[in-house]
PDB file of C-alpha atoms in Angstrom:
ATOM      1  CA  MET O1066       0.000   0.000   0.000  1.00 89.00           C
ATOM      2  CA  ALA O1067       1.305   3.430  -0.933  1.00 96.00           C
ATOM      3  CA  LYS O1068       1.355   6.809   0.751  1.00 98.00           C
ATOM      4  CA  ILE O1069      -0.494   9.037  -1.725  1.00 98.00           C
ATOM      5  CA  GLY O1070      -1.054  12.778  -1.769  1.00 98.00           C
ATOM      6  CA  PHE O1071      -4.257  13.896  -3.488  1.00 97.00           C
ATOM      7  CA  ILE O1072      -4.741  17.631  -4.079  1.00 97.00           C
ATOM      8  CA  GLY O1073      -8.098  18.697  -5.521  1.00 95.00           C
ATOM      9  CA  LEU O1074     -11.064  17.149  -3.709  1.00 95.00           C
ATOM     10  CA  GLY O1075     -13.770  18.563  -5.973  1.00 91.00           C
ATOM     11  CA  ILE O1076     -16.725  17.012  -7.799  1.00 90.00           C
ATOM     12  CA  MET O1077     -14.503  14.398  -9.413  1.00 93.00           C
ATOM     13  CA  GLY O1078     -11.461  14.435  -7.159  1.00 95.00           C
ATOM     14  CA  ALA O1079     -13.345  13.500  -3.986  1.00 96.00           C
ATOM     15  CA  PRO O1080     -14.772  10.196  -5.273  1.00 97.00           C
ATOM     16  CA  MET O1081     -11.461   9.379  -6.968  1.00 98.00           C
ATOM     17  CA  ALA O1082      -9.662   9.884  -3.656  1.00 97.00           C
ATOM     18  CA  GLY O1083     -12.308   7.766  -1.952  1.00 97.00           C
ATOM     19  CA  HIS O1084     -11.495   4.826  -4.204  1.00 98.00           C
ATOM     20  CA  LEU O1085      -7.822   5.079  -3.230  1.00 98.00           C
ATOM     21  CA  LEU O1086      -8.759   4.990   0.446  1.00 98.00           C
ATOM     22  CA  ASP O1087     -11.062   2.032  -0.211  1.00 97.00           C
ATOM     23  CA  GLY O1088      -8.094   0.328  -1.872  1.00 97.00           C
ATOM     24  CA  GLY O1089      -6.173   0.506   1.395  1.00 97.00           C
ATOM     25  CA  HIS O1090      -3.797   3.350   0.570  1.00 98.00           C
ATOM     26  CA  GLU O1091      -2.799   6.036   3.059  1.00 98.00           C
ATOM     27  CA  LEU O1092      -4.010   9.391   1.754  1.00 98.00           C
ATOM     28  CA  PHE O1093      -2.895  12.958   2.446  1.00 98.00           C
ATOM     29  CA  SER O1094      -4.405  16.214   1.191  1.00 97.00           C
ATOM     30  CA  THR O1095      -4.536  19.929   1.824  1.00 94.00           C
ATOM     31  CA  VAL O1096      -7.678  22.032   1.630  1.00 81.00           C
ATOM     32  CA  ASN O1097      -7.914  25.742   0.918  1.00 71.00           C
ATOM     33  CA  ARG O1098     -11.421  27.072   0.223  1.00 69.00           C
ATOM     34  CA  THR O1099     -13.629  24.167   1.265  1.00 72.00           C
ATOM     35  CA  PRO O1100     -13.267  21.602   4.048  1.00 82.00           C
ATOM     36  CA  ALA O1101     -12.393  17.997   3.275  1.00 88.00           C
ATOM     37  CA  PRO O1102     -15.483  15.815   2.707  1.00 92.00           C
ATOM     38  CA  ASP O1103     -16.632  14.075   5.872  1.00 93.00           C
ATOM     39  CA  ASP O1104     -16.755  10.680   4.194  1.00 94.00           C
ATOM     40  CA  LEU O1105     -13.066  10.906   3.254  1.00 96.00           C
ATOM     41  CA  LEU O1106     -12.115  11.997   6.764  1.00 95.00           C
ATOM     42  CA  GLY O1107     -14.091   9.050   8.066  1.00 95.00           C
ATOM     43  CA  LYS O1108     -12.083   6.711   5.848  1.00 96.00           C
ATOM     44  CA  GLY O1109      -8.787   8.024   7.222  1.00 95.00           C
ATOM     45  CA  LEU O1110      -7.805  10.992   5.031  1.00 97.00           C
ATOM     46  CA  THR O1111      -5.088  13.099   6.689  1.00 97.00           C
ATOM     47  CA  VAL O1112      -5.316  16.852   6.022  1.00 96.00           C
ATOM     48  CA  LEU O1113      -2.024  18.778   6.100  1.00 96.00           C
ATOM     49  CA  ASP O1114      -1.389  22.513   5.982  1.00 94.00           C
ATOM     50  CA  SER O1115       0.288  22.812   2.566  1.00 96.00           C
ATOM     51  CA  ALA O1116       1.003  21.074  -0.719  1.00 97.00           C
ATOM     52  CA  ARG O1117       4.634  20.952   0.345  1.00 98.00           C
ATOM     53  CA  ALA O1118       3.688  18.977   3.453  1.00 98.00           C
ATOM     54  CA  VAL O1119       1.630  16.600   1.318  1.00 98.00           C
ATOM     55  CA  ALA O1120       4.618  15.986  -0.973  1.00 98.00           C
ATOM     56  CA  GLU O1121       6.898  15.402   2.011  1.00 98.00           C
ATOM     57  CA  ALA O1122       4.503  12.799   3.451  1.00 98.00           C
ATOM     58  CA  ALA O1123       3.641  10.971   0.222  1.00 98.00           C
ATOM     59  CA  GLU O1124       5.456   8.729  -2.241  1.00 98.00           C
ATOM     60  CA  ILE O1125       3.036   9.617  -5.042  1.00 98.00           C
ATOM     61  CA  VAL O1126       1.319  13.012  -5.405  1.00 98.00           C
ATOM     62  CA  ILE O1127      -1.820  13.385  -7.541  1.00 98.00           C
ATOM     63  CA  THR O1128      -3.245  16.761  -8.583  1.00 97.00           C
ATOM     64  CA  MET O1129      -6.830  17.169  -9.808  1.00 96.00           C
ATOM     65  CA  VAL O1130      -7.546  20.902 -10.136  1.00 94.00           C
ATOM     66  CA  PRO O1131      -9.444  23.010 -12.699  1.00 91.00           C
ATOM     67  CA  ASP O1132      -6.869  24.586 -15.026  1.00 93.00           C
ATOM     68  CA  THR O1133      -3.231  25.172 -15.947  1.00 95.00           C
ATOM     69  CA  PRO O1134      -2.610  28.125 -13.572  1.00 96.00           C
ATOM     70  CA  GLN O1135      -3.923  26.113 -10.621  1.00 96.00           C
ATOM     71  CA  VAL O1136      -1.635  23.181 -11.446  1.00 97.00           C
ATOM     72  CA  ALA O1137       1.333  25.567 -11.718  1.00 98.00           C
ATOM     73  CA  ALA O1138       0.471  27.118  -8.347  1.00 97.00           C
ATOM     74  CA  VAL O1139       0.024  23.755  -6.613  1.00 97.00           C
ATOM     75  CA  LEU O1140       3.269  22.372  -8.016  1.00 98.00           C
ATOM     76  CA  PHE O1141       5.583  25.378  -8.018  1.00 98.00           C
ATOM     77  CA  GLY O1142       4.012  28.061  -5.845  1.00 96.00           C
ATOM     78  CA  GLU O1143       5.156  28.992  -2.360  1.00 93.00           C
ATOM     79  CA  SER O1144       4.950  25.845  -0.195  1.00 95.00           C
ATOM     80  CA  GLY O1145       4.059  23.891  -3.342  1.00 97.00           C
ATOM     81  CA  VAL O1146       4.552  20.246  -4.172  1.00 98.00           C
ATOM     82  CA  ALA O1147       7.987  20.764  -5.738  1.00 98.00           C
ATOM     83  CA  ALA O1148       9.352  22.176  -2.475  1.00 98.00           C
ATOM     84  CA  GLY O1149       8.465  18.950  -0.670  1.00 98.00           C
ATOM     85  CA  LEU O1150       9.677  16.404  -3.202  1.00 98.00           C
ATOM     86  CA  SER O1151      12.688  14.165  -2.800  1.00 97.00           C
ATOM     87  CA  ALA O1152      14.312  12.005  -5.470  1.00 97.00           C
ATOM     88  CA  GLY O1153      12.358   8.959  -6.606  1.00 97.00           C
ATOM     89  CA  LYS O1154       8.860  10.273  -5.965  1.00 98.00           C
ATOM     90  CA  LEU O1155       6.118  10.389  -8.613  1.00 98.00           C
ATOM     91  CA  VAL O1156       3.866  13.313  -9.496  1.00 98.00           C
ATOM     92  CA  ILE O1157       0.679  12.585 -11.451  1.00 98.00           C
ATOM     93  CA  ASP O1158      -1.425  15.435 -12.816  1.00 98.00           C
ATOM     94  CA  MET O1159      -4.955  14.222 -13.576  1.00 98.00           C
ATOM     95  CA  SER O1160      -6.284  17.704 -14.387  1.00 96.00           C
ATOM     96  CA  SER O1161      -7.115  18.763 -17.959  1.00 95.00           C
ATOM     97  CA  ILE O1162      -4.584  21.436 -18.875  1.00 95.00           C
ATOM     98  CA  SER O1163      -2.297  22.784 -21.597  1.00 94.00           C
ATOM     99  CA  PRO O1164      -0.141  20.109 -23.297  1.00 94.00           C
ATOM    100  CA  ILE O1165       2.604  22.707 -23.841  1.00 92.00           C
ATOM    101  CA  GLU O1166       2.725  23.726 -20.177  1.00 95.00           C
ATOM    102  CA  THR O1167       2.555  20.063 -19.196  1.00 97.00           C
ATOM    103  CA  LYS O1168       5.858  19.352 -20.954  1.00 97.00           C
ATOM    104  CA  ASP O1169       7.457  22.236 -19.039  1.00 97.00           C
ATOM    105  CA  PHE O1170       6.073  20.959 -15.728  1.00 98.00           C
ATOM    106  CA  ALA O1171       7.424  17.474 -16.465  1.00 98.00           C
ATOM    107  CA  GLU O1172      10.906  18.841 -17.158  1.00 98.00           C
ATOM    108  CA  LYS O1173      10.934  20.791 -13.894  1.00 98.00           C
ATOM    109  CA  ILE O1174       9.834  17.770 -11.866  1.00 98.00           C
ATOM    110  CA  ALA O1175      12.401  15.553 -13.646  1.00 98.00           C
ATOM    111  CA  ALA O1176      15.129  18.032 -12.685  1.00 98.00           C
ATOM    112  CA  LEU O1177      14.285  17.243  -9.043  1.00 98.00           C
ATOM    113  CA  GLY O1178      14.931  13.542  -9.645  1.00 98.00           C
ATOM    114  CA  CYS O1179      11.238  12.618  -9.773  1.00 98.00           C
ATOM    115  CA  ASP O1180       8.903  11.154 -12.388  1.00 98.00           C
ATOM    116  CA  TYR O1181       5.909  12.981 -13.860  1.00 98.00           C
ATOM    117  CA  LEU O1182       2.813  11.659 -15.596  1.00 98.00           C
ATOM    118  CA  ASP O1183       0.047  13.673 -17.207  1.00 98.00           C
ATOM    119  CA  ALA O1184      -3.063  11.535 -16.811  1.00 98.00           C
ATOM    120  CA  PRO O1185      -6.260  13.467 -17.550  1.00 97.00           C
ATOM    121  CA  VAL O1186      -9.538  11.596 -17.342  1.00 96.00           C
ATOM    122  CA  SER O1187     -12.870  11.338 -19.108  1.00 93.00           C
ATOM    123  CA  GLY O1188     -16.149  10.083 -17.707  1.00 90.00           C
ATOM    124  CA  GLY O1189     -17.317  12.978 -15.558  1.00 87.00           C
ATOM    125  CA  GLU O1190     -18.796  12.728 -12.093  1.00 90.00           C
ATOM    126  CA  VAL O1191     -20.585   9.494 -13.034  1.00 89.00           C
ATOM    127  CA  GLY O1192     -17.326   7.823 -14.034  1.00 94.00           C
ATOM    128  CA  ALA O1193     -15.468   9.182 -11.013  1.00 96.00           C
ATOM    129  CA  LYS O1194     -18.058   7.731  -8.637  1.00 96.00           C
ATOM    130  CA  ALA O1195     -18.205   4.405 -10.475  1.00 97.00           C
ATOM    131  CA  ALA O1196     -14.396   4.091 -10.788  1.00 98.00           C
ATOM    132  CA  SER O1197     -14.930   3.693 -14.540  1.00 97.00           C
ATOM    133  CA  LEU O1198     -12.946   6.688 -15.806  1.00 97.00           C
ATOM    134  CA  THR O1199     -10.967   6.620 -19.029  1.00 97.00           C
ATOM    135  CA  ILE O1200      -7.400   7.636 -18.147  1.00 98.00           C
ATOM    136  CA  MET O1201      -5.100   8.976 -20.898  1.00 98.00           C
ATOM    137  CA  VAL O1202      -1.461   8.997 -19.873  1.00 98.00           C
ATOM    138  CA  GLY O1203       1.705  10.716 -21.031  1.00 98.00           C
ATOM    139  CA  GLY O1204       5.134   9.873 -19.591  1.00 98.00           C
ATOM    140  CA  SER O1205       7.664   7.069 -19.281  1.00 98.00           C
ATOM    141  CA  GLU O1206       6.806   3.377 -19.310  1.00 98.00           C
ATOM    142  CA  ALA O1207       8.482   2.905 -15.934  1.00 98.00           C
ATOM    143  CA  ALA O1208       6.412   5.646 -14.279  1.00 98.00           C
ATOM    144  CA  PHE O1209       3.268   4.312 -15.934  1.00 98.00           C
ATOM    145  CA  ALA O1210       3.956   0.808 -14.608  1.00 98.00           C
ATOM    146  CA  LYS O1211       4.364   2.239 -11.098  1.00 97.00           C
ATOM    147  CA  ALA O1212       1.108   4.197 -11.365  1.00 98.00           C
ATOM    148  CA  THR O1213      -1.031   1.531 -13.043  1.00 98.00           C
ATOM    149  CA  PRO O1214      -2.290  -0.135  -9.814  1.00 98.00           C
ATOM    150  CA  ILE O1215      -3.356   3.334  -8.616  1.00 98.00           C
ATOM    151  CA  PHE O1216      -5.110   4.111 -11.908  1.00 98.00           C
ATOM    152  CA  GLU O1217      -6.932   0.769 -11.810  1.00 98.00           C
ATOM    153  CA  LEU O1218      -8.700   1.837  -8.611  1.00 98.00           C
ATOM    154  CA  MET O1219     -10.144   4.889 -10.402  1.00 98.00           C
ATOM    155  CA  GLY O1220     -10.689   3.834 -13.998  1.00 98.00           C
ATOM    156  CA  LYS O1221     -11.215   1.068 -16.535  1.00 95.00           C
ATOM    157  CA  ASN O1222      -9.765   2.178 -19.881  1.00 96.00           C
ATOM    158  CA  ILE O1223      -6.171   3.130 -19.060  1.00 98.00           C
ATOM    159  CA  THR O1224      -3.760   3.887 -21.908  1.00 98.00           C
ATOM    160  CA  LEU O1225      -0.161   5.074 -22.047  1.00 98.00           C
ATOM    161  CA  VAL O1226      -0.455   7.213 -25.166  1.00 98.00           C
ATOM    162  CA  GLY O1227       3.138   8.464 -25.420  1.00 98.00           C
ATOM    163  CA  PRO O1228       5.691  10.777 -23.787  1.00 98.00           C
ATOM    164  CA  SER O1229       4.941  13.780 -21.571  1.00 97.00           C
ATOM    165  CA  GLY O1230       2.073  15.861 -22.947  1.00 97.00           C
ATOM    166  CA  ALA O1231       0.510  12.995 -24.903  1.00 98.00           C
ATOM    167  CA  GLY O1232      -2.135  12.436 -22.264  1.00 98.00           C
ATOM    168  CA  GLN O1233      -3.204  16.069 -22.391  1.00 97.00           C
ATOM    169  CA  ILE O1234      -3.232  16.048 -26.202  1.00 97.00           C
ATOM    170  CA  THR O1235      -5.544  13.015 -26.063  1.00 97.00           C
ATOM    171  CA  LYS O1236      -7.822  14.742 -23.549  1.00 97.00           C
ATOM    172  CA  VAL O1237      -8.160  17.784 -25.828  1.00 97.00           C
ATOM    173  CA  ALA O1238      -9.101  15.444 -28.676  1.00 97.00           C
ATOM    174  CA  ASN O1239     -11.601  13.732 -26.366  1.00 95.00           C
ATOM    175  CA  GLN O1240     -13.204  17.054 -25.481  1.00 96.00           C
ATOM    176  CA  ILE O1241     -13.613  17.929 -29.151  1.00 98.00           C
ATOM    177  CA  VAL O1242     -15.478  14.663 -29.738  1.00 97.00           C
ATOM    178  CA  VAL O1243     -17.626  15.104 -26.622  1.00 97.00           C
ATOM    179  CA  ALA O1244     -18.589  18.706 -27.413  1.00 98.00           C
ATOM    180  CA  LEU O1245     -19.501  17.950 -31.014  1.00 98.00           C
ATOM    181  CA  THR O1246     -21.502  14.888 -30.007  1.00 98.00           C
ATOM    182  CA  ILE O1247     -23.434  16.867 -27.384  1.00 98.00           C
ATOM    183  CA  GLU O1248     -24.185  19.406 -30.101  1.00 98.00           C
ATOM    184  CA  ALA O1249     -25.358  16.676 -32.482  1.00 98.00           C
ATOM    185  CA  VAL O1250     -27.611  15.068 -29.863  1.00 98.00           C
ATOM    186  CA  GLY O1251     -28.991  18.491 -28.953  1.00 98.00           C
ATOM    187  CA  GLU O1252     -29.785  19.342 -32.583  1.00 98.00           C
ATOM    188  CA  ALA O1253     -31.466  15.982 -33.108  1.00 98.00           C
ATOM    189  CA  LEU O1254     -33.679  16.265 -30.032  1.00 98.00           C
ATOM    190  CA  VAL O1255     -34.621  19.907 -30.718  1.00 98.00           C
ATOM    191  CA  PHE O1256     -35.558  18.948 -34.277  1.00 98.00           C
ATOM    192  CA  ALA O1257     -37.558  15.916 -33.179  1.00 98.00           C
ATOM    193  CA  SER O1258     -39.384  17.764 -30.428  1.00 98.00           C
ATOM    194  CA  LYS O1259     -40.306  20.761 -32.571  1.00 98.00           C
ATOM    195  CA  ALA O1260     -41.477  18.436 -35.333  1.00 98.00           C
ATOM    196  CA  GLY O1261     -43.958  16.913 -32.894  1.00 97.00           C
ATOM    197  CA  ALA O1262     -42.305  13.660 -31.853  1.00 98.00           C
ATOM    198  CA  ASP O1263     -41.779  12.610 -28.241  1.00 97.00           C
ATOM    199  CA  PRO O1264     -38.047  13.263 -27.693  1.00 98.00           C
ATOM    200  CA  ALA O1265     -37.817  10.523 -25.062  1.00 97.00           C
ATOM    201  CA  LYS O1266     -39.096   7.925 -27.513  1.00 98.00           C
ATOM    202  CA  VAL O1267     -36.899   9.309 -30.284  1.00 98.00           C
ATOM    203  CA  ARG O1268     -33.900   8.893 -27.987  1.00 98.00           C
ATOM    204  CA  GLN O1269     -35.038   5.356 -27.110  1.00 97.00           C
ATOM    205  CA  ALA O1270     -35.249   4.457 -30.796  1.00 98.00           C
ATOM    206  CA  LEU O1271     -31.871   5.984 -31.622  1.00 98.00           C
ATOM    207  CA  MET O1272     -30.230   4.045 -28.787  1.00 97.00           C
ATOM    208  CA  GLY O1273     -30.724   0.873 -30.829  1.00 94.00           C
ATOM    209  CA  GLY O1274     -29.052   2.113 -34.010  1.00 95.00           C
ATOM    210  CA  LEU O1275     -25.796   3.497 -35.385  1.00 97.00           C
ATOM    211  CA  ALA O1276     -26.429   6.869 -33.716  1.00 97.00           C
ATOM    212  CA  THR O1277     -26.148   5.384 -30.242  1.00 97.00           C
ATOM    213  CA  SER O1278     -23.467   6.744 -27.899  1.00 96.00           C
ATOM    214  CA  ARG O1279     -22.793   7.374 -24.238  1.00 93.00           C
ATOM    215  CA  ILE O1280     -23.611  11.039 -24.926  1.00 96.00           C
ATOM    216  CA  LEU O1281     -27.024  10.106 -26.319  1.00 98.00           C
ATOM    217  CA  GLU O1282     -27.573   7.771 -23.376  1.00 97.00           C
ATOM    218  CA  ILE O1283     -26.542  10.072 -20.514  1.00 94.00           C
ATOM    219  CA  HIS O1284     -26.681  13.616 -21.848  1.00 97.00           C
ATOM    220  CA  GLY O1285     -29.685  13.023 -24.070  1.00 98.00           C
ATOM    221  CA  GLU O1286     -31.572  11.943 -20.969  1.00 97.00           C
ATOM    222  CA  ARG O1287     -30.435  15.086 -19.153  1.00 97.00           C
ATOM    223  CA  MET O1288     -31.715  17.239 -22.013  1.00 98.00           C
ATOM    224  CA  ILE O1289     -35.119  15.561 -21.793  1.00 98.00           C
ATOM    225  CA  LYS O1290     -35.347  15.523 -17.996  1.00 97.00           C
ATOM    226  CA  ARG O1291     -33.830  19.030 -17.673  1.00 97.00           C
ATOM    227  CA  THR O1292     -31.258  17.864 -15.140  1.00 96.00           C
ATOM    228  CA  PHE O1293     -28.406  20.284 -15.777  1.00 96.00           C
ATOM    229  CA  ASP O1294     -26.608  20.246 -12.439  1.00 92.00           C
ATOM    230  CA  PRO O1295     -22.962  19.293 -13.023  1.00 86.00           C
ATOM    231  CA  GLY O1296     -21.619  16.839 -13.906  1.00 83.00           C
ATOM    232  CA  PHE O1297     -19.024  18.686 -15.841  1.00 90.00           C
ATOM    233  CA  ARG O1298     -19.431  22.443 -15.888  1.00 93.00           C
ATOM    234  CA  ILE O1299     -19.737  24.363 -19.146  1.00 97.00           C
ATOM    235  CA  GLU O1300     -16.966  26.739 -18.051  1.00 96.00           C
ATOM    236  CA  LEU O1301     -14.564  23.798 -17.736  1.00 92.00           C
ATOM    237  CA  HIS O1302     -15.465  22.452 -21.164  1.00 96.00           C
ATOM    238  CA  GLN O1303     -14.956  25.958 -22.540  1.00 97.00           C
ATOM    239  CA  LYS O1304     -11.464  25.899 -21.069  1.00 95.00           C
ATOM    240  CA  ASP O1305     -10.741  22.607 -22.851  1.00 95.00           C
ATOM    241  CA  LEU O1306     -12.053  23.869 -26.180  1.00 97.00           C
ATOM    242  CA  ASN O1307      -9.903  26.989 -25.786  1.00 96.00           C
ATOM    243  CA  LEU O1308      -6.911  24.645 -25.549  1.00 95.00           C
ATOM    244  CA  ALA O1309      -8.084  22.910 -28.728  1.00 96.00           C
ATOM    245  CA  LEU O1310      -8.581  26.140 -30.654  1.00 97.00           C
ATOM    246  CA  GLN O1311      -5.311  27.675 -29.458  1.00 94.00           C
ATOM    247  CA  GLY O1312      -3.450  24.506 -30.359  1.00 92.00           C
ATOM    248  CA  ALA O1313      -5.127  24.368 -33.757  1.00 95.00           C
ATOM    249  CA  LYS O1314      -4.074  27.940 -34.475  1.00 95.00           C
ATOM    250  CA  ALA O1315      -0.465  27.140 -33.591  1.00 92.00           C
ATOM    251  CA  LEU O1316      -0.548  24.006 -35.760  1.00 93.00           C
ATOM    252  CA  GLY O1317      -2.341  25.615 -38.697  1.00 97.00           C
ATOM    253  CA  VAL O1318      -5.288  23.221 -38.323  1.00 96.00           C
ATOM    254  CA  ALA O1319      -8.926  24.200 -38.922  1.00 98.00           C
ATOM    255  CA  LEU O1320     -11.472  23.069 -36.296  1.00 98.00           C
ATOM    256  CA  PRO O1321     -14.650  24.703 -37.625  1.00 98.00           C
ATOM    257  CA  ASN O1322     -17.197  22.655 -35.693  1.00 98.00           C
ATOM    258  CA  THR O1323     -15.198  22.945 -32.475  1.00 98.00           C
ATOM    259  CA  ALA O1324     -15.407  26.715 -32.891  1.00 98.00           C
ATOM    260  CA  THR O1325     -19.175  26.448 -33.353  1.00 98.00           C
ATOM    261  CA  ALA O1326     -19.513  24.331 -30.214  1.00 98.00           C
ATOM    262  CA  GLN O1327     -17.527  26.929 -28.288  1.00 98.00           C
ATOM    263  CA  GLU O1328     -19.889  29.673 -29.475  1.00 98.00           C
ATOM    264  CA  LEU O1329     -22.852  27.637 -28.257  1.00 98.00           C
ATOM    265  CA  PHE O1330     -21.177  27.302 -24.857  1.00 98.00           C
ATOM    266  CA  ASN O1331     -20.551  31.067 -24.940  1.00 98.00           C
ATOM    267  CA  THR O1332     -24.285  31.592 -25.499  1.00 98.00           C
ATOM    268  CA  CYS O1333     -25.075  29.455 -22.456  1.00 98.00           C
ATOM    269  CA  LYS O1334     -22.545  31.351 -20.350  1.00 98.00           C
ATOM    270  CA  ALA O1335     -24.026  34.683 -21.451  1.00 98.00           C
ATOM    271  CA  ASN O1336     -27.393  33.414 -20.189  1.00 97.00           C
ATOM    272  CA  GLY O1337     -26.070  32.526 -16.745  1.00 97.00           C
ATOM    273  CA  GLY O1338     -25.033  28.971 -17.544  1.00 97.00           C
ATOM    274  CA  ALA O1339     -21.295  28.849 -16.798  1.00 97.00           C
ATOM    275  CA  ALA O1340     -21.931  26.336 -14.006  1.00 96.00           C
ATOM    276  CA  TRP O1341     -24.535  24.258 -15.889  1.00 97.00           C
ATOM    277  CA  ASP O1342     -23.604  20.753 -16.949  1.00 96.00           C
ATOM    278  CA  HIS O1343     -22.195  20.729 -20.476  1.00 97.00           C
ATOM    279  CA  SER O1344     -25.260  18.827 -21.693  1.00 98.00           C
ATOM    280  CA  ALA O1345     -27.036  22.192 -21.280  1.00 98.00           C
ATOM    281  CA  MET O1346     -25.438  23.264 -24.568  1.00 98.00           C
ATOM    282  CA  VAL O1347     -28.865  22.234 -25.874  1.00 98.00           C
ATOM    283  CA  LYS O1348     -30.293  25.407 -24.315  1.00 98.00           C
ATOM    284  CA  ALA O1349     -28.399  27.526 -26.854  1.00 98.00           C
ATOM    285  CA  LEU O1350     -29.960  25.489 -29.670  1.00 98.00           C
ATOM    286  CA  GLU O1351     -33.372  25.831 -28.014  1.00 98.00           C
ATOM    287  CA  LEU O1352     -32.993  29.609 -27.918  1.00 97.00           C
ATOM    288  CA  MET O1353     -32.350  29.674 -31.668  1.00 97.00           C
ATOM    289  CA  ALA O1354     -35.305  27.362 -32.324  1.00 98.00           C
ATOM    290  CA  ALA O1355     -37.581  29.160 -29.828  1.00 98.00           C
ATOM    291  CA  HIS O1356     -38.510  25.668 -28.656  1.00 98.00           C
ATOM    292  CA  PRO O1357     -37.328  23.560 -25.686  1.00 97.00           C
ATOM    293  CA  VAL O1358     -36.772  19.833 -26.018  1.00 98.00           C
ATOM    294  CA  ALA O1359     -38.978  19.473 -22.922  1.00 95.00           C
ATOM    295  CA  GLU O1360     -40.543  21.792 -20.386  1.00 89.00           C
ATOM    296  CA  GLU O1361     -38.385  22.940 -17.476  1.00 81.00           C
ATOM    297  CA  GLY O1362     -39.073  21.126 -14.230  1.00 67.00           C
ATOM    298  CA  ALA O1363     -41.159  18.446 -15.907  1.00 51.00           C
ATOM    299  CA  ALA O1364     -39.284  15.171 -16.191  1.00 52.00           C
ATOM    300  CA  SER O1365     -40.996  13.415 -19.067  1.00 41.00           C
ATOM    301  CA  ALA O1366     -42.840  10.331 -17.942  1.00 43.00           C
ATOM    302  CA  ALA O1367     -41.766   8.687 -21.154  1.00 40.00           C
ATOM    303  CA  ALA O1368     -38.121   9.195 -20.191  1.00 40.00           C
ATOM    304  CA  GLU O1369     -38.503   7.224 -17.004  1.00 42.00           C
TER     305      GLU O1369
END
């Protein structure tokens, strides 16, 4: 059993950390704005006063925070993880951040005699709670082998994609696919509903054909039942699509539909939806159609 530091006990981080505790590992964390969840404290989580203290206590340090600046602050800020590392330790960033910055972070951690993996995840709150996350990893084979038993407690589809940064590149690609599929499901359900069909039964029919997907299954249901609590917040998906569009510009690659999806998220944000689940992209399409897929607050009986 390992001594693991876990920094970032949010919507996804808390259940991920819980699985590590359930697996018998000793867990350390530090909390800034919100207290540690009671269930994790009950399982034996130790809360320390800084990221540095977490790194001093742990053999492996995992970060799961919202964006690139937060990862930089946790790792290299005053009393950060880097200040508490000693040679031979492993740092794993499971946040979704810039691939370019990730390579820089990995070099800085390597200079301290430690290994670094970028290991962003897909699957949202549902996957975090079910320990069924997809984990996309960049780094060395040796570090990946060391981390694999830890990853297996949190996810199912675990892939070493390539060297440092490859995990984050894969996550950006994942977020492009997810955003465009949410948009496609939203368009289909808005069309079907406005044309007079029951969107719940349309979704049920589509689930048996080539159009089926996890997005249609989970997010299509949210669109029909109007359950837009995160989940995965629109503002976080916007951050990921910004990484895609910035990277595309640097590479000279056109991502026209990704840009459209970002504009739809922007419309939601402008209407107070930054913290809505990303399935609420459908609300932007509903505004343009002047027609909701289903009435707010009325979970369709047919969707049950």
